[in-house]
XYZ file of C-alpha atoms in Angstrom:
770
model
C -5.297 72.336 72.538
C -6.373 72.850 69.220
C -2.111 72.135 68.002
C -1.522 69.885 71.001
C -4.584 67.559 69.497
C -3.238 67.539 66.078
C 0.307 66.471 67.727
C -1.617 63.775 69.224
C -3.308 62.454 66.247
C -0.572 62.727 64.087
C 1.527 60.677 66.770
C -0.856 57.399 67.071
C -1.323 57.651 63.626
C 2.001 56.696 63.375
C 2.067 54.156 65.747
C 3.097 50.655 64.942
C 0.621 48.407 66.532
C -2.213 48.609 69.635
C -0.535 49.530 72.382
C 2.170 51.800 71.225
C -1.258 53.687 70.049
C -2.301 53.618 73.463
C 0.805 54.305 75.255
C 1.489 57.648 73.309
C -2.280 58.499 73.804
C -2.000 58.167 77.650
C 1.410 59.594 78.078
C 0.638 62.521 75.573
C -2.955 63.604 77.389
C -1.385 63.175 80.739
C 0.634 65.705 79.616
C -1.186 67.703 77.751
C -3.951 68.438 80.762
C -0.942 68.381 83.228
C -2.772 65.860 85.237
C -1.612 62.669 87.787
C -3.161 59.632 85.719
C -4.280 58.730 82.827
C -5.354 55.546 81.306
C -7.448 53.716 78.297
C -9.439 50.503 79.298
C -10.415 49.308 76.197
C -13.491 46.400 76.170
C -12.888 42.656 75.177
C -15.449 41.449 72.920
C -14.431 37.708 73.702
C -15.261 38.535 77.578
C -17.406 41.539 77.777
C -15.163 43.281 80.143
C -13.281 45.928 80.636
C -9.262 45.696 80.491
C -6.769 48.134 81.861
C -4.537 48.209 78.286
C -2.153 51.191 79.477
C -1.176 53.885 81.641
C 0.519 56.998 82.864
C 0.703 57.045 86.502
C -1.263 53.814 88.120
C 1.352 50.676 88.498
C 2.268 49.667 85.189
C 2.570 46.180 86.798
C -1.441 46.217 86.569
C -1.532 46.876 82.435
C -3.349 43.862 81.481
C -4.355 42.363 84.482
C -7.207 44.055 86.132
C -9.893 44.033 84.493
C -13.858 45.073 85.404
C -17.183 43.635 84.321
C -19.492 45.109 81.817
C -21.026 47.650 84.283
C -18.641 47.491 86.866
C -17.170 50.456 88.814
C -16.792 53.988 87.768
C -15.716 52.576 84.069
C -18.465 50.422 84.126
C -20.741 53.014 84.377
C -19.183 55.930 81.921
C -19.035 52.511 79.387
C -22.585 51.688 80.095
C -24.313 55.161 80.121
C -21.862 56.461 77.093
C -21.053 59.602 78.530
C -18.254 61.408 80.717
C -18.483 61.039 84.104
C -16.987 63.782 86.609
C -16.392 63.147 90.212
C -14.613 65.529 92.769
C -14.239 62.859 95.209
C -14.843 58.935 93.199
C -14.119 56.720 96.314
C -16.935 58.530 97.378
C -19.348 57.144 94.815
C -21.503 54.128 95.227
C -20.096 52.195 91.665
C -16.446 52.888 92.884
C -14.566 50.016 92.400
C -10.771 49.397 94.269
C -8.056 47.935 92.723
C -4.977 47.437 95.404
C -2.862 46.403 92.933
C -3.251 50.198 90.348
C -2.291 51.988 93.112
C -5.111 54.759 92.077
C -6.331 54.789 95.952
C -4.560 57.735 96.459
C -6.321 59.810 93.827
C -9.542 61.292 93.872
C -10.568 63.418 91.164
C -12.348 61.451 88.378
C -13.194 62.436 84.539
C -14.191 58.961 82.430
C -15.045 59.719 78.653
C -16.620 57.104 76.647
C -14.727 55.878 73.057
C -17.147 54.683 70.856
C -16.654 54.366 66.665
C -19.068 53.633 63.790
C -21.680 53.423 67.252
C -19.633 50.330 68.842
C -18.144 50.636 72.059
C -14.709 50.832 72.560
C -13.854 51.476 75.918
C -13.500 54.243 78.272
C -10.464 57.245 78.576
C -9.651 58.097 82.487
C -7.899 61.129 84.151
C -7.274 61.585 87.279
C -5.959 64.105 89.904
C -4.616 63.487 93.921
C -5.979 66.766 95.320
C -9.875 66.057 96.107
C -10.044 70.475 95.079
C -8.497 70.141 92.050
C -11.795 69.238 89.840
C -11.878 68.901 86.298
C -12.969 72.218 84.179
C -15.749 72.434 81.090
C -12.832 72.936 78.700
C -10.912 69.726 79.904
C -13.828 68.015 80.074
C -14.065 69.091 76.415
C -10.787 68.045 75.415
C -11.369 64.705 76.684
C -14.761 63.727 74.590
C -12.400 65.302 71.505
C -9.207 62.713 71.959
C -11.879 60.379 72.279
C -13.617 60.577 68.832
C -10.540 61.949 67.401
C -9.034 58.847 68.119
C -11.948 56.099 67.918
C -10.708 54.949 64.566
C -7.086 54.551 64.936
C -8.021 52.521 68.270
C -10.281 50.329 66.280
C -7.874 49.388 63.133
C -5.071 49.067 65.450
C -7.159 46.414 67.237
C -8.424 44.942 63.810
C -4.665 44.468 63.333
C -4.419 41.995 66.773
C -7.692 40.320 65.871
C -6.864 39.171 62.295
C -3.386 38.154 63.847
C -5.493 35.614 66.163
C -4.776 37.663 69.560
C -7.321 39.375 71.889
C -6.355 42.452 73.764
C -4.468 40.808 76.190
C -2.448 38.777 74.353
C -4.837 35.375 74.139
C -5.568 33.364 71.216
C -8.850 34.753 70.063
C -10.704 32.481 67.270
C -13.374 33.368 64.867
C -12.693 37.553 65.274
C -15.460 38.967 62.354
C -14.822 41.893 60.870
C -18.057 43.334 59.368
C -18.280 45.010 55.350
C -21.123 45.516 52.813
C -21.676 43.026 51.044
C -20.350 43.307 47.315
C -21.466 40.134 45.757
C -23.113 37.172 46.984
C -21.979 33.788 47.980
C -18.994 32.293 50.254
C -15.549 31.631 49.840
C -12.930 30.011 52.362
C -8.956 30.559 50.687
C -5.853 32.231 51.233
C -5.384 35.984 51.226
C -3.371 37.533 48.885
C -2.764 41.571 49.273
C -1.991 43.648 46.527
C -1.019 47.304 46.294
C -1.287 50.074 43.738
C 1.359 50.149 41.361
C 1.729 53.619 42.064
C 1.196 56.342 44.494
C -0.268 59.906 42.219
C -0.514 61.721 45.350
C 3.337 61.516 46.163
C 4.336 63.111 42.320
C 5.930 67.002 42.288
C 5.127 69.477 40.236
C 7.985 70.136 38.036
C 8.665 72.037 34.767
C 10.346 70.880 31.656
C 12.348 72.230 28.655
C 12.045 68.744 27.023
C 8.451 69.098 26.004
C 8.621 66.560 23.302
C 11.096 64.155 25.403
C 8.132 64.202 28.019
C 5.342 63.624 25.420
C 7.120 60.748 23.983
C 7.762 59.159 27.039
C 3.662 59.574 27.626
C 2.993 58.148 24.612
C 4.721 54.709 25.401
C 3.485 54.633 28.616
C 0.105 54.791 27.259
C 0.880 52.324 24.795
C 2.198 49.859 27.130
C -0.954 50.055 29.285
C -3.639 49.446 26.448
C -1.017 46.437 25.580
C -1.304 45.546 29.503
C -5.598 45.422 29.488
C -5.846 43.975 26.305
C -3.580 41.123 27.968
C -5.494 41.176 31.286
C -9.129 41.063 29.111
C -7.298 38.187 27.183
C -6.320 35.677 29.865
C -10.481 36.862 31.270
C -11.776 35.702 27.914
C -12.513 32.340 29.029
C -13.972 32.701 31.946
C -16.741 36.081 30.854
C -19.021 36.081 27.559
C -17.256 38.673 25.344
C -19.992 41.450 26.009
C -18.850 41.111 30.025
C -15.199 41.391 29.077
C -16.990 45.470 27.200
C -15.786 47.109 30.587
C -11.835 46.985 29.132
C -13.402 48.430 26.268
C -13.589 51.781 28.896
C -10.731 51.539 29.900
C -9.246 51.302 26.084
C -12.061 54.603 25.611
C -10.444 56.633 28.247
C -6.620 55.775 26.689
C -7.992 56.985 23.443
C -6.744 60.074 21.641
C -9.300 62.269 22.795
C -9.861 61.305 26.173
C -7.348 61.460 29.069
C -4.686 61.393 26.907
C -5.199 64.357 24.962
C -5.981 66.265 28.377
C -2.572 65.417 29.783
C -0.763 66.288 26.166
C -2.351 69.441 27.000
C -0.752 69.639 30.442
C 2.994 68.638 29.017
C 2.791 71.335 26.305
C 1.707 73.971 29.521
C 5.426 72.722 30.150
C 4.444 70.536 33.164
C 6.545 67.190 32.855
C 4.507 63.801 32.188
C 4.377 62.827 35.910
C 2.877 65.786 37.033
C 0.133 66.242 33.882
C -0.933 62.634 34.250
C -1.740 63.616 38.366
C -3.358 66.971 37.761
C -5.359 65.406 35.118
C -6.406 62.304 36.894
C -7.164 63.672 39.983
C -9.334 66.298 38.372
C -11.136 63.088 36.971
C -11.280 61.371 40.366
C -12.928 64.903 42.591
C -15.841 64.830 39.476
C -16.520 61.250 39.691
C -16.438 61.154 43.561
C -18.440 64.329 43.867
C -21.673 62.428 42.434
C -24.322 61.101 44.138
C -25.769 58.320 41.672
C -23.429 55.628 43.709
C -22.423 53.484 40.020
C -20.960 56.651 38.756
C -19.115 57.721 41.989
C -17.814 54.364 41.720
C -16.122 55.087 38.105
C -13.062 57.172 39.777
C -11.980 53.626 40.724
C -11.427 53.019 36.956
C -9.519 56.612 36.427
C -7.228 56.133 39.576
C -7.034 52.672 38.573
C -6.009 53.797 35.248
C -3.393 56.739 36.635
C -1.658 54.647 38.659
C -0.846 52.132 36.054
C 0.633 54.861 33.682
C 2.371 56.611 36.485
C 4.145 53.048 36.911
C 5.071 52.509 33.202
C 6.186 56.615 33.578
C 8.320 55.776 36.542
C 9.471 52.361 34.670
C 8.831 50.531 38.079
C 7.579 47.145 38.138
C 4.896 45.120 40.826
C 6.759 42.476 42.491
C 5.341 39.486 41.088
C 2.801 37.893 43.788
C 2.448 34.520 44.149
C -0.855 33.202 43.639
C -2.806 30.135 46.218
C -4.842 27.841 44.304
C -7.492 29.287 46.447
C -6.516 33.309 46.284
C -8.575 35.434 47.989
C -7.451 38.828 46.681
C -7.343 41.774 49.002
C -6.988 45.553 48.116
C -6.948 48.908 49.532
C -9.165 49.330 46.307
C -9.876 45.917 44.462
C -10.284 47.179 40.091
C -11.160 45.184 37.645
C -7.696 45.025 36.111
C -6.634 43.138 39.296
C -8.461 40.437 39.038
C -6.727 39.337 35.653
C -3.927 38.666 37.287
C -5.121 36.111 39.183
C -4.490 32.580 36.859
C -7.658 31.177 35.563
C -9.194 28.996 38.002
C -7.424 30.628 41.182
C -9.784 33.608 42.285
C -12.343 32.764 44.705
C -13.311 35.438 47.065
C -12.076 39.479 46.814
C -12.260 41.728 49.931
C -11.793 46.064 49.528
C -11.231 48.638 52.264
C -12.878 50.531 49.236
C -15.797 50.837 47.598
C -19.487 49.094 47.395
C -22.122 47.069 45.180
C -21.645 49.835 42.501
C -18.936 49.621 41.313
C -16.920 48.035 38.660
C -15.481 45.240 40.660
C -18.794 44.654 42.262
C -20.154 44.709 38.808
C -17.682 41.586 37.305
C -17.750 39.762 40.508
C -21.041 39.161 40.793
C -20.933 37.913 37.017
C -18.067 35.933 37.750
C -19.877 34.689 40.495
C -16.809 35.751 43.107
C -18.278 36.265 46.772
C -16.824 40.096 47.681
C -17.042 42.103 50.929
C -16.320 45.576 50.242
C -16.307 49.109 53.039
C -13.988 46.705 55.341
C -12.755 50.070 56.608
C -11.071 49.175 59.506
C -9.326 46.487 58.382
C -4.719 47.079 57.529
C -4.506 45.555 54.151
C -1.232 43.785 54.780
C -2.291 41.669 58.108
C -4.171 39.660 55.767
C -1.744 38.481 53.160
C -0.888 34.960 53.751
C -4.433 34.243 56.294
C -6.641 31.439 55.355
C -10.075 33.941 54.948
C -13.946 32.998 55.304
C -15.688 35.969 52.976
C -19.111 36.192 53.535
C -20.562 37.833 50.461
C -24.229 37.258 52.003
C -23.755 39.203 55.105
C -20.878 41.428 54.242
C -18.498 39.809 56.631
C -14.751 38.079 56.644
C -12.910 35.774 59.449
C -9.819 35.621 59.925
C -8.035 31.992 60.554
C -11.083 30.689 61.246
C -11.667 27.547 63.241
C -12.142 24.127 61.718
C -16.116 24.017 63.232
C -16.905 27.936 61.665
C -14.540 26.774 58.136
C -17.115 24.027 58.261
C -20.275 25.598 59.045
C -19.200 27.762 55.916
C -18.726 24.914 53.943
C -22.019 23.795 53.983
C -23.656 26.736 53.083
C -20.907 26.784 49.754
C -22.554 23.322 49.016
C -26.012 24.867 49.685
C -25.791 27.733 47.770
C -24.372 25.348 44.236
C -27.392 23.011 44.546
C -29.197 26.151 45.161
C -28.099 27.907 41.392
C -28.412 24.694 39.577
C -31.537 24.300 40.498
C -32.283 27.861 39.361
C -31.090 27.377 36.308
C -34.415 25.656 34.972
C -36.629 29.404 35.855
C -34.288 31.083 32.871
C -37.584 30.437 30.084
C -40.499 29.977 32.529
C -42.821 32.800 33.346
C -42.661 35.146 36.661
C -46.220 34.014 37.348
C -47.868 33.484 40.975
C -49.324 30.262 42.323
C -52.998 31.835 41.592
C -51.644 33.105 37.319
C -50.781 36.646 38.829
C -47.907 37.528 36.461
C -45.155 40.303 36.601
C -42.883 41.249 34.847
C -38.937 40.872 35.295
C -36.538 43.291 34.154
C -32.838 44.217 34.959
C -31.186 48.010 35.330
C -28.160 48.045 33.135
C -25.636 50.760 32.473
C -22.644 48.710 30.671
C -22.848 45.732 27.789
C -21.295 43.680 30.669
C -24.456 43.408 32.457
C -26.782 42.440 29.061
C -25.944 38.310 28.686
C -25.926 37.880 32.331
C -29.750 39.818 32.227
C -30.607 37.345 29.228
C -29.437 33.969 30.940
C -31.129 35.242 34.011
C -34.135 35.214 32.287
C -34.586 39.522 31.792
C -37.625 40.412 29.771
C -36.788 43.907 29.536
C -34.451 46.516 30.761
C -36.234 48.661 33.545
C -33.295 51.427 33.739
C -30.633 51.874 31.169
C -28.364 54.769 32.738
C -27.504 56.758 29.872
C -24.951 58.805 31.559
C -22.251 56.040 30.689
C -21.327 57.264 27.489
C -21.180 60.610 28.620
C -18.672 59.615 30.819
C -15.991 58.137 29.204
C -15.494 60.904 26.820
C -13.332 64.818 27.168
C -17.234 66.495 26.381
C -20.222 65.605 25.245
C -21.168 62.517 22.626
C -21.860 63.779 19.231
C -25.140 62.325 18.039
C -23.708 58.841 16.319
C -21.643 57.948 19.510
C -24.446 57.813 21.511
C -26.651 55.449 18.610
C -24.546 53.435 18.909
C -24.163 52.955 22.430
C -27.968 52.486 22.817
C -28.342 50.393 19.573
C -26.295 47.285 20.944
C -28.421 47.301 24.097
C -31.911 48.162 22.119
C -30.592 44.777 19.729
C -29.664 42.462 22.731
C -32.538 42.966 24.195
C -35.193 43.244 20.993
C -38.332 42.717 20.900
C -38.831 43.579 24.750
C -38.907 47.087 26.539
C -35.235 48.795 26.589
C -36.367 51.721 28.909
C -33.985 54.903 28.292
C -33.623 56.876 31.426
C -32.454 60.896 29.923
C -29.775 62.038 31.248
C -29.404 62.491 35.228
C -26.533 65.080 35.700
C -26.222 67.716 37.839
C -25.368 68.995 41.255
C -22.888 66.657 42.327
C -23.121 64.613 39.818
C -21.203 66.299 37.318
C -19.084 65.681 34.479
C -15.279 66.561 34.162
C -16.531 69.088 30.917
C -19.758 70.611 32.180
C -18.883 71.514 36.046
C -21.486 72.155 38.319
C -20.638 73.751 41.961
C -23.669 74.013 44.713
C -23.983 74.475 48.028
C -26.862 71.771 48.362
C -26.733 69.544 45.217
C -28.596 67.106 46.442
C -31.321 69.902 46.024
C -30.031 71.490 43.260
C -29.587 71.249 39.214
C -30.022 68.050 38.757
C -31.951 65.516 36.039
C -34.570 66.952 34.204
C -33.518 69.937 35.374
C -30.037 70.459 33.807
C -31.819 68.801 30.571
C -34.615 71.577 29.920
C -31.969 74.367 30.818
C -30.322 72.736 27.974
C -32.498 71.981 25.393
C -29.802 70.896 22.645
C -28.238 68.479 24.680
C -31.746 66.870 25.679
C -32.873 66.981 22.060
C -29.839 65.371 20.479
C -29.940 62.743 22.858
C -33.457 61.699 22.309
C -32.686 61.907 18.612
C -30.175 59.842 19.089
C -32.476 56.804 21.079
C -34.973 57.006 18.429
C -32.672 56.631 15.562
C -31.023 54.057 16.910
C -34.399 52.028 17.427
C -35.397 52.260 13.969
C -36.540 48.560 12.779
C -36.416 47.312 16.591
C -38.882 49.411 18.167
C -38.655 48.485 21.437
C -37.352 52.104 22.920
C -39.138 53.633 25.714
C -37.531 57.020 27.203
C -37.958 57.848 31.255
C -37.529 61.405 32.686
C -35.472 62.059 36.275
C -36.550 63.801 39.117
C -39.251 64.623 37.915
C -41.658 67.173 40.726
C -44.167 69.286 38.659
C -46.097 69.061 36.133
C -44.894 71.610 33.880
C -41.294 69.734 33.557
C -43.742 66.851 32.164
C -45.631 68.955 29.656
C -42.106 70.541 28.100
C -40.513 67.486 27.744
C -43.223 65.758 25.996
C -43.263 68.927 23.617
C -39.300 67.958 22.921
C -39.658 64.634 22.186
C -42.931 64.896 19.805
C -40.300 67.379 18.321
C -37.736 65.521 17.921
C -39.918 63.065 16.979
C -41.654 64.509 13.911
C -38.151 65.319 12.645
C -36.578 62.366 12.973
C -39.506 60.738 10.986
C -39.338 63.752 8.546
C -35.618 62.699 7.979
C -36.475 59.118 6.179
C -36.132 57.069 9.915
C -39.264 54.924 10.038
C -39.589 54.868 13.549
C -42.632 54.589 16.109
C -43.289 56.899 18.908
C -41.752 55.208 21.267
C -43.485 55.410 25.244
C -42.570 57.968 27.548
C -42.742 57.499 31.101
C -41.337 59.433 34.469
C -39.542 58.458 37.858
C -41.090 58.728 40.208
C -38.450 59.329 43.123
C -39.260 62.863 44.455
C -41.877 62.589 47.505
C -44.026 66.070 45.139
C -44.121 63.515 42.940
C -46.088 61.067 45.202
C -48.829 63.620 45.764
C -49.298 64.069 42.005
C -49.580 60.483 40.060
C -52.348 60.910 38.421
C -51.834 63.838 37.091
C -47.953 62.742 36.213
C -50.043 59.462 34.149
C -52.729 61.806 32.467
C -49.432 62.932 30.320
C -47.263 60.162 30.441
C -47.280 56.313 29.138
C -46.128 54.171 32.641
C -44.616 55.450 36.194
C -41.752 54.061 37.466
C -40.308 54.493 41.147
C -36.954 54.892 42.045
C -36.894 53.014 45.442
C -33.445 54.232 46.349
C -33.589 58.288 46.084
C -37.330 58.047 47.105
C -36.049 56.669 50.793
C -33.189 58.847 50.670
C -35.562 62.297 50.227
C -38.640 60.578 52.610
C -36.508 59.997 55.429
C -34.161 62.692 54.394
C -31.173 60.580 55.506
C -27.993 60.413 52.626
C -27.320 56.411 52.908
C -23.914 56.844 51.846
C -23.465 59.187 55.411
C -22.372 56.858 57.944
C -23.571 59.111 60.474
C -26.889 58.383 59.433
C -27.135 55.406 57.043
C -28.308 53.120 60.072
C -31.878 55.622 59.234
C -31.712 54.692 55.888
C -34.509 51.913 55.765
C -36.521 50.311 52.908
C -38.984 48.823 54.799
C -39.522 52.337 57.083
C -43.465 53.041 57.171
C -43.414 56.031 55.241
C -41.887 54.687 52.156
C -44.369 51.507 52.185
C -47.403 53.795 52.475
C -46.184 55.882 49.828
C -45.130 52.741 47.739
C -48.893 51.944 48.354
C -50.180 55.484 47.298
C -48.301 55.172 43.969
C -49.378 52.069 43.078
C -53.372 53.097 43.859
C -53.602 55.781 41.802
C -51.123 55.633 39.144
C -53.974 51.893 38.353
C -56.608 54.473 38.953
C -56.557 55.899 35.645
C -54.895 52.784 33.986
C -51.815 53.245 34.298
C -48.536 50.755 34.308
C -46.329 51.082 37.222
C -43.258 49.878 37.979
C -40.320 49.733 40.413
C -36.679 50.312 39.618
C -34.932 50.828 42.831
C -32.989 47.915 45.378
C -35.986 46.753 47.143
C -37.467 45.295 43.810
C -34.977 42.850 44.413
C -34.696 41.518 47.662
C -37.221 39.084 47.663
C -39.035 39.918 50.394
C -39.524 43.588 49.143
C -40.872 42.084 45.790
C -43.138 39.618 47.298
C -45.022 43.614 49.069
C -44.579 45.446 45.552
C -46.555 42.553 43.690
C -48.774 42.687 46.680
C -48.892 46.558 46.419
C -50.281 45.890 42.525
C -46.890 47.044 40.653
C -46.820 45.423 37.327
C -43.224 45.322 36.460
C -39.877 45.288 38.953
C -36.632 46.243 37.649
C -33.082 45.023 39.587
C -29.481 43.545 39.686
C -29.023 40.579 36.990
C -28.217 38.486 39.956
C -31.236 38.937 41.886
C -33.390 37.550 39.548
C -33.449 33.953 39.723
C -34.266 34.051 43.016
C -37.174 36.687 43.138
C -38.360 34.735 40.287
C -38.338 31.699 42.326
C -40.389 33.143 44.972
C -43.160 34.935 43.522
C -43.956 31.369 41.329
C -43.979 29.858 44.646
C -46.509 32.041 46.076
C -50.170 33.046 45.840
C -50.853 36.964 45.090
C -53.814 36.065 48.119
C -50.680 35.057 50.606
C -48.698 38.001 49.679
C -51.209 40.285 49.858
C -52.413 39.247 53.599
C -48.499 39.765 54.430
C -48.987 43.282 52.882
C -51.644 43.897 55.141
C -50.201 42.474 57.807
C -47.260 44.632 57.796
C -48.512 47.802 56.870
C -50.176 47.743 60.941
C -46.628 48.015 61.829
C -44.338 51.065 62.831
C -41.263 49.967 63.147
C -39.561 49.101 59.706
C -36.929 46.588 61.600
C -39.649 44.986 63.021
C -41.602 44.786 59.722
C -38.238 43.676 58.015
C -38.347 40.790 60.096
C -41.939 39.580 59.995
C -41.374 39.521 56.344
C -38.523 37.742 56.608
C -39.933 35.201 58.860
C -42.405 34.917 56.503
C -40.818 33.569 53.673
C -38.896 31.423 55.964
C -42.113 29.634 57.682
C -43.269 29.465 53.485
C -39.414 27.497 53.069
C -37.384 30.574 51.273
C -34.972 30.817 54.050
C -32.132 29.214 51.987
C -32.344 32.622 49.542
C -32.141 35.663 52.133
C -29.254 33.132 53.754
C -28.053 30.325 52.253
C -26.722 27.480 55.590
C -29.443 26.970 57.367
C -29.624 23.514 57.400
C -27.324 23.548 59.525
C -29.020 23.629 62.354
C -27.142 26.509 64.467
C -26.721 29.953 64.134
C -23.545 31.678 62.585
C -23.595 33.427 66.595
C -23.508 29.487 67.901
C -20.864 27.976 65.923
C -18.060 30.733 66.870
C -19.180 30.556 71.057
C -18.523 26.708 70.306
C -15.560 26.501 68.888
C -14.013 30.001 71.368
């Protein structure tokens, strides 16, 4: 059965459209199971009815015409139960529903299994047999369940293709069918889709030896020079839209193209006798694998940049040029994987939105999109990119949704949201230089999380009072070796100078497990519980001390450095780290540097640390909670795993109770405590954290104005009462709803979801236009 299953899946994957895919399924499954009938019923979202979409064995004229209500007949029973049903005598079942036009009265045995994709019931796959004595056995049940699970994604992809074209399952005209992704950058855009494809495909490059090594080296050097010129040209084109510091992202590309980085490794492969294209493929794929293995989502997204760079180099090696694209006045850029370099190809002022099948809010393109104010939706896994080309699109970066070919009513609804958001942004600009203080004069420090110079100017213009988390991994990521002390000093000095005299909290190198450097590979069976963070750097004190030395020297004359230790799980790690830090401090002072001893803190992101707050606080100057990892570890949920992602919830009662305990225990021994996770950037989460007693909140720069506006408009007493109420609840979804309701009642609904002044919900608008 396994080989049969593989064959069916391969055939269905190559189908041109949904109808062909379904026809292949019913034909191949009927033959594989040696049964008389195989049919597929899909649930039409427009009518909430099951439609017979394909059959082998029933009358073909019934296809597209026979439909059943959501809970009607045996098909409806399979769907409502979301489990298989196996009957020897189907007509005798009380839920049996007879349709004369199908001719199914001849068949008695019935086996139906649900088709489910990402928790969404899509339809039912059915096989039937004439003889009642012929019952379907357990092996056949297992095959049907397996084939249904394997093909659900393909069916979803094909269904999306038709829906984007404005057609329902039955071929009738459909309106306002939306697709869910992941919010990449907030805002709403209405424009025309322009599909962009990679310049070249590294996966298709064959392995081939070369006799002319010098010729291949010359070809590759020419390609590197050409790509470097392309990137410099793109950076120049974006110069008028971005501040100089925000263009530092392109410096990352250029550094990767420097002689000691990626080109050096490719040249090494060529000298071993491999041709230039094959050498490039090997190096880029190794870089990509290493980045994708990492559990830090910000760093995972660096694989996109390396892959894009590889494609551009390959394109020049192949002497291929992308076809010139026509960009309409309001362009929504659509791609399987949007990269920062693609943004610069769109003429100034014409890019209004971004849609990417892959990626997340941690990617470079999402960072740039937020800096440029471009609404972005990512992670649209079931969307065929080519079908969006030329279509009018609505990009909802607040909810992570897109709509193709919207109706006039839906377009008008979103236009109101656009207008309100523009007005809101203008209103928040006045808050930049005002303190983040409640109406009853409780003060909270507003900090930012950063990793690149691209974030600095946005952070300062949004009123950031310092850096709560600087990811020092970035200088290590753009090298093919550990960066020298001088190289690290230059990176750190940029951040420290930009925010002086405000504090800059630098996290020591956080690698290990599934967050490996290309030149420092670590392979483990369970990387999330493995050799990572402080565990790695304490095992390699030469790396730790070199980094701390670079930080301290970079702070000379500024003295706004704070050092933070990641993944602390016991006291001995803190004591050993402090011993090394003090040793470096005295050595740097002896070298003639006039520096102050920086404050040292720890990140609370491991559950064990939650129960050692007092002991940890006795030894360090401050504490900072990484809510992202702490939530994952407390709930045993990988938030990037689609199978368990719905279980990841920052408002889970266990998470909130842990956060309350951390703040209370830290203050009991007189130490400040902050938060540098995503919860701090959510207006509702920020209010709860303030009520818990957190002294500082560190977040993405784009979240600063709204969070500050909310905190400045409420009292600490109001926030404390809200916290007391929600701590009595036991459901994360109910807690989130209560917090949202409280903010809306307090007049802050526009911060969470603009457009409420229309007086209608999105569902009401879509229903009215249907």
